[in-house]
mmCIF file of C-alpha atoms in Angstrom:
data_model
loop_
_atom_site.group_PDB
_atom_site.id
_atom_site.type_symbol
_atom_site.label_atom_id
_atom_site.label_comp_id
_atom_site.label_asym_id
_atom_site.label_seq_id
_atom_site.Cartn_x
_atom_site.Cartn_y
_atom_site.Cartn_z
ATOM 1 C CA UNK A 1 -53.927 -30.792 144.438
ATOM 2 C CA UNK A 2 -56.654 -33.306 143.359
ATOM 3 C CA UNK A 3 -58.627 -35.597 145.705
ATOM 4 C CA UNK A 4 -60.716 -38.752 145.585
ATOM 5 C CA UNK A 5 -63.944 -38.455 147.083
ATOM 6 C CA UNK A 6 -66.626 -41.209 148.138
ATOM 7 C CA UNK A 7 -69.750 -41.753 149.889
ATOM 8 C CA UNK A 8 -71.322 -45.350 151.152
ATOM 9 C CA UNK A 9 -74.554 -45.475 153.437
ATOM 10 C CA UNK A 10 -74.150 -48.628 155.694
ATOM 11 C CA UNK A 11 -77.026 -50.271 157.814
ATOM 12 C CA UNK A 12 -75.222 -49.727 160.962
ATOM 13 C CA UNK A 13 -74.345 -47.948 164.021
ATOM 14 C CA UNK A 14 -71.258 -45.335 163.438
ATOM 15 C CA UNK A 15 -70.285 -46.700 166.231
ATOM 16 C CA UNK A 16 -69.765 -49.974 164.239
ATOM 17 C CA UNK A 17 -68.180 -48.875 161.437
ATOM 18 C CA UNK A 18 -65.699 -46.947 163.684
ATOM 19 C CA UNK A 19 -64.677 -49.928 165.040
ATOM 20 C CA UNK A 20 -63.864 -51.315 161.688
ATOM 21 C CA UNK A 21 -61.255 -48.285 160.874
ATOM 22 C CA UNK A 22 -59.718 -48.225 164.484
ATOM 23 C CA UNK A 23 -58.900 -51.695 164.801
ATOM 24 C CA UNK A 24 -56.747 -54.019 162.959
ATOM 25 C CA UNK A 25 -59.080 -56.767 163.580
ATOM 26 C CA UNK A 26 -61.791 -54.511 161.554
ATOM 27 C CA UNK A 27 -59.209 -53.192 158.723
ATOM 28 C CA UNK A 28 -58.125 -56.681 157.932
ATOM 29 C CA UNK A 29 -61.722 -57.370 157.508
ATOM 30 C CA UNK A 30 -62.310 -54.921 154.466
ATOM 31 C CA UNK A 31 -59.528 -53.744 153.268
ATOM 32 C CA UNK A 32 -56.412 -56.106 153.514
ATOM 33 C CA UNK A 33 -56.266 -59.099 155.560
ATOM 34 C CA UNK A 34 -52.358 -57.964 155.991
ATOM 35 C CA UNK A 35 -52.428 -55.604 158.389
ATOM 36 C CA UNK A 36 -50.663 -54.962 161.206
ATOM 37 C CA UNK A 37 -49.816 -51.465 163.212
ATOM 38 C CA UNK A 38 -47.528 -50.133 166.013
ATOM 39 C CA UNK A 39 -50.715 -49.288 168.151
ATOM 40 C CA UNK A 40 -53.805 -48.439 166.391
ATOM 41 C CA UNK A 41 -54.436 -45.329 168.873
ATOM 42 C CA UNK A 42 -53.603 -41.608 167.854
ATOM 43 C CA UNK A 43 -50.094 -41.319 166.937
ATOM 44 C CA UNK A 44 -49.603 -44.993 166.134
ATOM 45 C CA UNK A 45 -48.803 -46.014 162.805
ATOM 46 C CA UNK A 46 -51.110 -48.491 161.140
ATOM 47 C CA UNK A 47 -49.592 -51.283 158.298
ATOM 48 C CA UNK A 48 -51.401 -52.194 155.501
ATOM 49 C CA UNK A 49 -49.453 -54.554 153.075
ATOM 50 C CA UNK A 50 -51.066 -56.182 149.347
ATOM 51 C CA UNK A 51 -48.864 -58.326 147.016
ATOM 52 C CA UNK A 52 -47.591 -54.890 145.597
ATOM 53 C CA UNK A 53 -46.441 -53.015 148.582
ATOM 54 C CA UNK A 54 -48.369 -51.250 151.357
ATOM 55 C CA UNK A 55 -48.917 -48.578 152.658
ATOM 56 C CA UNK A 56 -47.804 -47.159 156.811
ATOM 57 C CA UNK A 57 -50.829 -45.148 157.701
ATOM 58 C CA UNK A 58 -50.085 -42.323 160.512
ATOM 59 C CA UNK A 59 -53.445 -41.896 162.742
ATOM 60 C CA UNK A 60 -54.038 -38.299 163.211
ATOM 61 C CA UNK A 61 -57.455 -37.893 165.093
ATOM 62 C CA UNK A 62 -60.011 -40.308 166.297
ATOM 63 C CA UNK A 63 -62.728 -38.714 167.300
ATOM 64 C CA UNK A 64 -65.237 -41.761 168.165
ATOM 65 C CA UNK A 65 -68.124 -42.421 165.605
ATOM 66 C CA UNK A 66 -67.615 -39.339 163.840
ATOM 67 C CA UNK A 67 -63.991 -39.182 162.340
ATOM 68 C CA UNK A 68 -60.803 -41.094 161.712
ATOM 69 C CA UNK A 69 -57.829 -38.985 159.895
ATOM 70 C CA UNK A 70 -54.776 -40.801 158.527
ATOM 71 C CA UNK A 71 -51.916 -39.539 156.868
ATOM 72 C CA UNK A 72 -49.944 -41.828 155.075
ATOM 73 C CA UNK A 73 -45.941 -41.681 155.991
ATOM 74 C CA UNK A 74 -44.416 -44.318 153.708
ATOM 75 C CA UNK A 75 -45.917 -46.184 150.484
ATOM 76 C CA UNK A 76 -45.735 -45.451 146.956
ATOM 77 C CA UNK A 77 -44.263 -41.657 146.432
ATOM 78 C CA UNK A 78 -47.845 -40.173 145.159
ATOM 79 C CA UNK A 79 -49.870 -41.256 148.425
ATOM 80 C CA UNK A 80 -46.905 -39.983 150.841
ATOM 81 C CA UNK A 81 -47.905 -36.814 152.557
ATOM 82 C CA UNK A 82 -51.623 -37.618 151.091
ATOM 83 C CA UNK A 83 -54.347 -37.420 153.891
ATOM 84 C CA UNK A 84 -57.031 -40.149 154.239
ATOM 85 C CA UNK A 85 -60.285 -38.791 155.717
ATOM 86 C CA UNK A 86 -63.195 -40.855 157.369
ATOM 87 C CA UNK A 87 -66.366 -38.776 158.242
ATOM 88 C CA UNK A 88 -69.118 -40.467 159.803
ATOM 89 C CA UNK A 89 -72.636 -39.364 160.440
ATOM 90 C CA UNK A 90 -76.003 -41.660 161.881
ATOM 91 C CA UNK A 91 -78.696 -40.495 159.518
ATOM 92 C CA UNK A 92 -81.980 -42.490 160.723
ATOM 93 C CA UNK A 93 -80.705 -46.091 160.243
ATOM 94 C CA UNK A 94 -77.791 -45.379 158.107
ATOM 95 C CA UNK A 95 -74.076 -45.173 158.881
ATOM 96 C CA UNK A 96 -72.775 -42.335 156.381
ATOM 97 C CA UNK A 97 -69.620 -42.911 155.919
ATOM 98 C CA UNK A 98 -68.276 -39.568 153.588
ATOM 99 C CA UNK A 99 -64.659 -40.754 152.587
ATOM 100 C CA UNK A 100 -61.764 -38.363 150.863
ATOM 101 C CA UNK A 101 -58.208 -39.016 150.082
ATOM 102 C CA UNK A 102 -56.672 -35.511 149.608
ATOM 103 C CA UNK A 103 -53.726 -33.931 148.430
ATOM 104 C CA UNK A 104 -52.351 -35.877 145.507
ATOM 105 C CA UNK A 105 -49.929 -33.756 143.421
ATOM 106 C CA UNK A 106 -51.159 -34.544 140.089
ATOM 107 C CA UNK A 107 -54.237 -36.691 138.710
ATOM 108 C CA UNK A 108 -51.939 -39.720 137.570
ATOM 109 C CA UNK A 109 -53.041 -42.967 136.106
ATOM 110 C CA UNK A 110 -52.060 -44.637 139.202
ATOM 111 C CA UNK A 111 -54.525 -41.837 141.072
ATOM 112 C CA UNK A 112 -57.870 -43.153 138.454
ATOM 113 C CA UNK A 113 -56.573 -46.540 139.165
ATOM 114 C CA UNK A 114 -57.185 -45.792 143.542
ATOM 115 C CA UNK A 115 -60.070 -44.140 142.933
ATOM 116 C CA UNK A 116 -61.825 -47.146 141.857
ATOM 117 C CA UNK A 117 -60.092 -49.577 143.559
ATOM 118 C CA UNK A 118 -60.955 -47.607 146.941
ATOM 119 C CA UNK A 119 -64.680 -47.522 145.939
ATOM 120 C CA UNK A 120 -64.430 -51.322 145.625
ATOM 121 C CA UNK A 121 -62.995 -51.650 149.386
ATOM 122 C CA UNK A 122 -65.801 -49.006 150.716
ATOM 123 C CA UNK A 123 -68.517 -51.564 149.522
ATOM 124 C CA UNK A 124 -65.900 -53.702 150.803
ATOM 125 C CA UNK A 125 -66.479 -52.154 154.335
ATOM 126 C CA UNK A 126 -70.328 -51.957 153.957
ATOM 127 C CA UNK A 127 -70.568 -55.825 153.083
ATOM 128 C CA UNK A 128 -68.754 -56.985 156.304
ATOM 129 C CA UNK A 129 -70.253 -54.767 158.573
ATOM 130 C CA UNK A 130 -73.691 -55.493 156.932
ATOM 131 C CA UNK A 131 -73.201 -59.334 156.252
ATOM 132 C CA UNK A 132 -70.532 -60.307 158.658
ATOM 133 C CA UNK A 133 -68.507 -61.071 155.412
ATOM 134 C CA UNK A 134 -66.057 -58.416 153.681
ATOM 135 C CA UNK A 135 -63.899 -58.910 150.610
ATOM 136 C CA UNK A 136 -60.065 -57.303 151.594
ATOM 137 C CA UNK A 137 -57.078 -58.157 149.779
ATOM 138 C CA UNK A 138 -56.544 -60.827 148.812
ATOM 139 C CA UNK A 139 -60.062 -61.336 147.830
ATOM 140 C CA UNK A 140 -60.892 -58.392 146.816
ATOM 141 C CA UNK A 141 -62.497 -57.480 143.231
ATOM 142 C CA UNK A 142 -59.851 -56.687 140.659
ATOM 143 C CA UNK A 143 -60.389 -53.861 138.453
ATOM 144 C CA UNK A 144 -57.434 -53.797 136.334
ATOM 145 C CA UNK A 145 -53.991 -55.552 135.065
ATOM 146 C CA UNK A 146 -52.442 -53.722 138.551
ATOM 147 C CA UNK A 147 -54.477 -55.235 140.772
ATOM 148 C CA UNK B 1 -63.551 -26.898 140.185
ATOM 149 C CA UNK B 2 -62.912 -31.059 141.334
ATOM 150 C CA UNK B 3 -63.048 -34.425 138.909
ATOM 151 C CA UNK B 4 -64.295 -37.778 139.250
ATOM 152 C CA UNK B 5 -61.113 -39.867 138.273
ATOM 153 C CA UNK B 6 -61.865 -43.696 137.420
ATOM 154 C CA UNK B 7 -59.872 -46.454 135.569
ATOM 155 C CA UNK B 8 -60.741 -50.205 134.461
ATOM 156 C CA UNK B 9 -58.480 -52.725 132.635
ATOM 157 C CA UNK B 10 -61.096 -54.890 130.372
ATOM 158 C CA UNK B 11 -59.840 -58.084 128.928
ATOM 159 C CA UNK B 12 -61.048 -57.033 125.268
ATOM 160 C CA UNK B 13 -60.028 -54.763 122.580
ATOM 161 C CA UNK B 14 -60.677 -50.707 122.685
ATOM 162 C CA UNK B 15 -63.448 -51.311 119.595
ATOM 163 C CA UNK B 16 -65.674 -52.942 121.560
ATOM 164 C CA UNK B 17 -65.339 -50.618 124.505
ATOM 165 C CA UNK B 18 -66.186 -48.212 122.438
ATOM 166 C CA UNK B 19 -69.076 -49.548 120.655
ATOM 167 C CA UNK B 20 -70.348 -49.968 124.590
ATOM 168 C CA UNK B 21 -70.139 -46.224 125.063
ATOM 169 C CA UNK B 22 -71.633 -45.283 122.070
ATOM 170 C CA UNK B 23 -74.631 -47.026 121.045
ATOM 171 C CA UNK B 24 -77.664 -47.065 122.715
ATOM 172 C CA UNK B 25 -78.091 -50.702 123.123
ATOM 173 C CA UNK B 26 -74.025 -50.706 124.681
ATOM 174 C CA UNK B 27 -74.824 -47.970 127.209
ATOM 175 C CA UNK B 28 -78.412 -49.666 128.331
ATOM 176 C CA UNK B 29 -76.159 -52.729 128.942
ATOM 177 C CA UNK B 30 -74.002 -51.696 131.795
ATOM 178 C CA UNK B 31 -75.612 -48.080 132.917
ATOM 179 C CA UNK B 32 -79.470 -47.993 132.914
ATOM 180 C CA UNK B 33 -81.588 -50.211 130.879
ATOM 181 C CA UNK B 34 -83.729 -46.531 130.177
ATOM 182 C CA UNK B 35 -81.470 -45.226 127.536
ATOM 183 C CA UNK B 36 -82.749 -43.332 124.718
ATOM 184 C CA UNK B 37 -81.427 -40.629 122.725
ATOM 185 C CA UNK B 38 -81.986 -37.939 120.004
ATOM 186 C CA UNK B 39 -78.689 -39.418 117.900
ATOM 187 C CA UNK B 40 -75.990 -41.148 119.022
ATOM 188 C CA UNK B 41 -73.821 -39.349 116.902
ATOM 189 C CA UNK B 42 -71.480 -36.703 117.403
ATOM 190 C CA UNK B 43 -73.888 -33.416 118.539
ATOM 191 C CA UNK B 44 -76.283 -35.747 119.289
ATOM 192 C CA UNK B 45 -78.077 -36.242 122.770
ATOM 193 C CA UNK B 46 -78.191 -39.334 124.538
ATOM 194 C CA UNK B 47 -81.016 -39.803 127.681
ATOM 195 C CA UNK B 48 -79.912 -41.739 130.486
ATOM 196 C CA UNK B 49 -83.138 -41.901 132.523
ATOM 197 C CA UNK B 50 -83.154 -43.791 136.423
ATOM 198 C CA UNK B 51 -85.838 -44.077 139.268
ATOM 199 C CA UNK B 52 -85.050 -40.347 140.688
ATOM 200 C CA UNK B 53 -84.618 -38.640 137.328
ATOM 201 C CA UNK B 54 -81.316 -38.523 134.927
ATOM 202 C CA UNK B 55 -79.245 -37.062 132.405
ATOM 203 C CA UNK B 56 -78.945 -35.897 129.066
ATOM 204 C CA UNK B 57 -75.292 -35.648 127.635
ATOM 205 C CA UNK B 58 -74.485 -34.409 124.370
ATOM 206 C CA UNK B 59 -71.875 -35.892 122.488
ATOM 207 C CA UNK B 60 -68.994 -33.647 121.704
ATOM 208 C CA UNK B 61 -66.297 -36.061 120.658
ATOM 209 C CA UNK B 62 -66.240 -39.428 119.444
ATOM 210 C CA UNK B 63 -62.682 -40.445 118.211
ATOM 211 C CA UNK B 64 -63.297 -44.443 117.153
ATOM 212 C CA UNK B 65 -61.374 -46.819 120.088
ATOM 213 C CA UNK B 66 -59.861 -43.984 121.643
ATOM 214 C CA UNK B 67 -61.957 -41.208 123.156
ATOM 215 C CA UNK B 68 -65.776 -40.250 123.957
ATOM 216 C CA UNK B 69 -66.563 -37.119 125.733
ATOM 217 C CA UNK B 70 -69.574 -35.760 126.964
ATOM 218 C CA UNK B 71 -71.299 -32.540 128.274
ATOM 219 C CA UNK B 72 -74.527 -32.640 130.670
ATOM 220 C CA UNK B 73 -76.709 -30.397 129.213
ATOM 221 C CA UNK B 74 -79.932 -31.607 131.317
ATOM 222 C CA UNK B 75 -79.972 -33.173 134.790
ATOM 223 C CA UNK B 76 -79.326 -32.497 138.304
ATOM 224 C CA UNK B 77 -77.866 -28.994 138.956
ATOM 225 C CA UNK B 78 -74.595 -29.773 140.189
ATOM 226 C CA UNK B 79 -74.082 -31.770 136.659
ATOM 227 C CA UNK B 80 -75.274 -29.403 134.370
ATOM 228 C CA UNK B 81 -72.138 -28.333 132.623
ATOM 229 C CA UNK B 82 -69.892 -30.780 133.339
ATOM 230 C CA UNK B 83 -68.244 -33.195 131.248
ATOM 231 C CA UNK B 84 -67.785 -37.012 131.458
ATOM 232 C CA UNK B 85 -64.685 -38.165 129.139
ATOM 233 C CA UNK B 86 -63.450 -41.400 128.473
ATOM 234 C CA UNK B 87 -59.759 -42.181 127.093
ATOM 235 C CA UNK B 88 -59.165 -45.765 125.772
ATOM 236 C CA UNK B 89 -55.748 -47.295 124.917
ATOM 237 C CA UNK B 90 -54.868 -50.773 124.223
ATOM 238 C CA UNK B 91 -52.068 -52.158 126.552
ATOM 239 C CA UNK B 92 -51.297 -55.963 126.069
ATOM 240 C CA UNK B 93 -54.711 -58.068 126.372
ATOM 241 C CA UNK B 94 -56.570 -54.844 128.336
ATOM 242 C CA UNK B 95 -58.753 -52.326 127.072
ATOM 243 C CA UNK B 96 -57.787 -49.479 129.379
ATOM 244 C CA UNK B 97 -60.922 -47.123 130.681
ATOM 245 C CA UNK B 98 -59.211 -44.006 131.935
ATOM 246 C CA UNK B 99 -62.188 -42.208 133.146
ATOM 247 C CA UNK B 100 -63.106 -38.532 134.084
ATOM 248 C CA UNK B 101 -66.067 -36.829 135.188
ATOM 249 C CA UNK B 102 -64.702 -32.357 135.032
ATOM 250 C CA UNK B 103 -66.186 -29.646 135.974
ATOM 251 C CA UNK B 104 -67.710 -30.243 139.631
ATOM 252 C CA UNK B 105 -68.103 -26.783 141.060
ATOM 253 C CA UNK B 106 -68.169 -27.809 144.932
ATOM 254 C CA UNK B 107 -67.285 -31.416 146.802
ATOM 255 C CA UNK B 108 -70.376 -31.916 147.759
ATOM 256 C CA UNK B 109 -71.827 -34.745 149.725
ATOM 257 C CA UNK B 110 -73.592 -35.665 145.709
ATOM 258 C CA UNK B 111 -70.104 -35.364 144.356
ATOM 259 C CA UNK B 112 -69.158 -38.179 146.578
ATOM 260 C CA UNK B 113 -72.234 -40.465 145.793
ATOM 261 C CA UNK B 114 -71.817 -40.036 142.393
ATOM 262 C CA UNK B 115 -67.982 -40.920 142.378
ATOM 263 C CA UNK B 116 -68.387 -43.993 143.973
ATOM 264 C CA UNK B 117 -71.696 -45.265 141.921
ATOM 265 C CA UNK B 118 -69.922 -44.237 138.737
ATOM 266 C CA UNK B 119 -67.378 -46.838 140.048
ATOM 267 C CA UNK B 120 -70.341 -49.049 140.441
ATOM 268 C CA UNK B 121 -71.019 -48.634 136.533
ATOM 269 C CA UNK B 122 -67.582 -49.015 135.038
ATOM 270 C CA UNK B 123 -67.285 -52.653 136.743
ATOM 271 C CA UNK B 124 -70.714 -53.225 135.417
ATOM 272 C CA UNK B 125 -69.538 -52.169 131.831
ATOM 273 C CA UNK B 126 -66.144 -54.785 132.500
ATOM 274 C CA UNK B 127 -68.545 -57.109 132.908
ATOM 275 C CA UNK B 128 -71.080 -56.893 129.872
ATOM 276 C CA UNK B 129 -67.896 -57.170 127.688
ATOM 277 C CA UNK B 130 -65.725 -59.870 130.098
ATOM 278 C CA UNK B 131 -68.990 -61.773 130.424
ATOM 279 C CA UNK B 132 -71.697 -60.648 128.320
ATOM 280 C CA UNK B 133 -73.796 -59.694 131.189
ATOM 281 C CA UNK B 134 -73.443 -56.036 132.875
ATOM 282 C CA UNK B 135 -76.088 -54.479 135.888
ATOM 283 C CA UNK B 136 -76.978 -51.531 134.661
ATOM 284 C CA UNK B 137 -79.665 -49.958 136.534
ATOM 285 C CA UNK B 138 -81.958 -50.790 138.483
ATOM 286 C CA UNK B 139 -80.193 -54.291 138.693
ATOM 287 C CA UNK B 140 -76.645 -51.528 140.133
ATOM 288 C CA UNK B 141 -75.506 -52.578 143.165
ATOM 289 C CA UNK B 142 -76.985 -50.040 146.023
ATOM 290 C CA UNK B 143 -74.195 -47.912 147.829
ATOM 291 C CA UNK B 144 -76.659 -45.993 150.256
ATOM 292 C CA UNK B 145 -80.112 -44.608 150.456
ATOM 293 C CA UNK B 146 -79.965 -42.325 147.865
ATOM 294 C CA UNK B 147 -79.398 -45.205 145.187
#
């Protein structure tokens, strides 16, 4: 089991930057302007969709300003069953938002290739929250001939 | 023991890549304009050098348009030891960056930072060979407080 790990400090509340995980108003802000959900609350399943497919995003625990948990329950067959993990902590005027995205079976191509990309949607997150202004599919920056 | 896992596509051919990661002059071009080293050869030791301190990786393979690898032999604790490869294939019009960085004893909060600046730096390095003009540091973009 392998995981992807990352770490942005955003000039926020955590409060803020909760709001921009729990809601699809605030997802489609930073990470793909296609989303949609049945309920964004615990036990609702969030939709994210991209040119290539999507992902269905299963939310585990909220646990306001401090943690969102996701567990992805259909999308490409290396991310299902993979956890998504949002830790949140104020440290003086910082947001820190800790990010992992465990349990991948084997470190794949297509693994390297989300690593990057998701580091490119975290500074997605900290530019809309910071400047009002986020970059989510399909604007985002594209780091390869996949997307 | 966890890995950094990366991957770019880069509109260019695996030579130039390479000459990127292995010459001084490449390397202060997308990762910190303070780059010095005793060789950039194979067993030599190149310096990366930032505003809180650095690195100094010795070169243990160099395999022309197809693999660099590198072990920290000065630095921060958590990197001493590890080791930074790169793996470079051609695939249509893309140089293809499959990038690792082993040997991580814990997932620390560091870990984290470091995973998504190195992100940071390989779309800095796309762009000093897509467009001729990269951000290494201290012109990186900023992901938190620590850098």
């Amino acid at each position: 089991m392998v995981d992807i790990l990352h770490k942005v400090g955003i000039t926020s509340s955590t409060a803020e930057v909760y709001t921009a995980l729990t809601t699809v108003e605030g997802l489609a802000g930073w990470w793909t302007t296609n989303t949609g959900g049945v309920g964004d609350g615990l036990g609702g399943v969030l939709q994210f969709r991209f040119a290539a497919g999507g992902f269905d995003m299963k939310v585990l625990e909220l646990d306001p300003g401090r943690r969102v948990l996701w567990e992805v329950v259909d999308g490409p067959d290396e991310w299902i069953g993979t956890q998504v993990d949002w830790r949140l902590a104020q440290v003086d005027d910082y947001a820190v938002v800790l990010f992992s995205h465990r349990g991948w079976k084997e470190p794949v191509d297509f693994m390297h290739h989300c690593s990057t990309k998701w580091a490119v949607y975290l500074l997605s997150l900290k530019s809309l929250i910071e400047t009002g202004k986020g970059a989510p599919h399909p604007h985002d920056v594209k780091i390869d001939s996949w997307d």
